[in-house]
Amino acid sequence: MGAIPFDQRDGFIWVDGKMLPWKDANVHFLTHGLHYGSCVFEGIRAYNGKPFKLTEHNARLHKSAGILGMKIDYSVEQLDQICRDVMAANKLTDAYLRPAAWRGSELMGIASSEAPAHVAVACWEWGKYFPPELLEKGISLTQSRWVKPDPRSAPTESKAAGLYMIGTLAKNEAAAAGYTDALMLDWRGYVAESSGANLFMVKDNVLYTPIPDCFLNGITRQTVIALAKEAAIKLVEKHIQLDELMGADEVFLTGTAAELTPVGKIDGRDYTVGPITRQLHKMYEDAVNA
Ligand SMILES: Cc1ncc(COP(=O)(O)O)c(C=O)c1O
């Protein structure tokens, strides 16, 4: 038997100012966000009762909404409190929080309503993003035919639901080919990220990560950069070519859901989980549990 579908679980979801029983947190079929992709969201992990980088995530929700021209009627501080209230209502201490804001049923059509965005926050227990047994030897990636778009074609700095169509296509194709996830290049052919996490590589003890100029500058990415500075690991942000990645000593991914996940294989090339990956992994675990 598969997992219980998300609309049939028990608990509470906060929607537009009210803590609703889980099964009542519904939207109408004629919802702008569903038909035209006007929805932005966040993913936040809480460890030992504390949501990690909570304010940074809710600030990004506001920023993402602003990029799509949507107005959220709740301040970042209010959203932080709502997240804590949702965790308490569901009696969860280690959880994944999902705030989202979307355009509703006020108007249908490409032109969108001026009405403030609808807002909801859910949370649930979510274990490791990738199978835990793969964490030791690293996950496998395969290069996707889908690329991260030119920022002139899509609001790439927004964590906008519509952009995830590309990631879903890439991830499903990678899984069908027997890989854990997709390696995505950008519209220029530079290495970008996976379907749902940022990418780092190590070469000769130097840490490299792509410049996030057409994909999300992840909050975990920024945390890992700060940890690398603390550990006096040299870090270079640059446009990375595919052959540079293939010649790397170590590769890993970062993201709220993925946390810090080593990569053990990209297509025909194997990587070992090396000392810098292990060191940063340990530092990240300590930071989220602090
Ligand atoms: C496409 C994509 N890139 C990067 C990230 C990493 O972002 P963060 O570390 O803020 O979770 C995520 C996860 O949210 C993502 O979905």
Tab-separated table of N, CA and C and ligand atoms in Angstrom, residues 57 60 148 159 164 193 195-198 216 218-221 254-256, ligand 1:
chain	number	residue	atom	x	y	z
A	57	HIS	N	13.221	32.105	5.142
A	57	HIS	CA	12.275	31.454	4.222
A	57	HIS	C	11.025	32.311	4.018
A	60	ARG	N	11.737	35.147	1.865
A	60	ARG	CA	11.795	34.751	0.448
A	60	ARG	C	10.396	34.537	-0.109
A	148	LYS	N	17.700	25.024	-17.244
A	148	LYS	CA	17.186	26.161	-16.469
A	148	LYS	C	17.061	27.363	-17.403
A	159	LYS	N	10.617	31.514	-5.972
A	159	LYS	CA	10.317	30.086	-5.777
A	159	LYS	C	8.860	29.907	-6.203
A	164	TYR	N	8.491	24.729	-11.348
A	164	TYR	CA	8.739	23.340	-10.965
A	164	TYR	C	8.284	22.336	-12.017
A	193	GLU	N	22.039	23.041	-11.399
A	193	GLU	CA	21.649	22.417	-10.122
A	193	GLU	C	20.943	21.108	-10.422
A	195	SER	N	17.140	18.831	-9.774
A	195	SER	CA	15.745	19.266	-9.947
A	195	SER	C	15.241	20.055	-8.746
A	196	GLY	N	15.872	19.871	-7.573
A	196	GLY	CA	15.356	20.556	-6.391
A	196	GLY	C	16.416	20.895	-5.367
A	197	ALA	N	17.666	21.064	-5.806
A	197	ALA	CA	18.735	21.402	-4.861
A	197	ALA	C	19.901	22.033	-5.614
A	198	ASN	N	20.668	22.868	-4.908
A	198	ASN	CA	21.853	23.496	-5.506
A	198	ASN	C	23.030	22.523	-5.513
A	216	LEU	N	17.455	29.340	-8.212
A	216	LEU	CA	17.360	29.807	-6.831
A	216	LEU	C	18.719	29.844	-6.113
A	218	GLY	N	19.772	29.164	-3.111
A	218	GLY	CA	19.171	28.469	-1.971
A	218	GLY	C	19.660	28.979	-0.622
A	219	ILE	N	18.772	28.897	0.344
A	219	ILE	CA	19.115	29.295	1.714
A	219	ILE	C	20.130	28.296	2.284
A	220	THR	N	20.008	27.025	1.917
A	220	THR	CA	20.998	26.025	2.347
A	220	THR	C	22.341	26.312	1.675
A	221	ARG	N	22.296	26.685	0.401
A	221	ARG	CA	23.519	27.056	-0.321
A	221	ARG	C	24.237	28.171	0.428
A	254	THR	N	22.793	20.715	-2.136
A	254	THR	CA	22.274	21.346	-0.916
A	254	THR	C	20.860	21.851	-1.136
A	255	GLY	N	20.024	21.663	-0.145
A	255	GLY	CA	18.663	22.185	-0.199
A	255	GLY	C	17.973	21.887	1.116
A	256	THR	N	16.908	22.603	1.394
A	256	THR	CA	16.195	22.378	2.652
A	256	THR	C	15.736	20.936	2.750
B	1	LIG	C1	15.021	24.079	-7.698
B	1	LIG	C2	15.621	24.295	-6.353
B	1	LIG	N1	16.866	24.772	-6.252
B	1	LIG	C3	17.449	24.973	-5.053
B	1	LIG	C4	16.782	24.694	-3.885
B	1	LIG	C5	17.455	24.904	-2.574
B	1	LIG	O1	16.867	25.969	-1.894
B	1	LIG	P1	16.867	26.052	-0.310
B	1	LIG	O2	18.239	25.703	0.135
B	1	LIG	O3	16.511	27.464	-0.038
B	1	LIG	O4	15.852	25.085	0.174
B	1	LIG	C6	15.486	24.198	-3.938
B	1	LIG	C7	14.747	23.875	-2.724
B	1	LIG	O5	13.999	24.652	-2.238
B	1	LIG	C8	14.881	24.007	-5.195
B	1	LIG	O6	13.627	23.522	-5.284
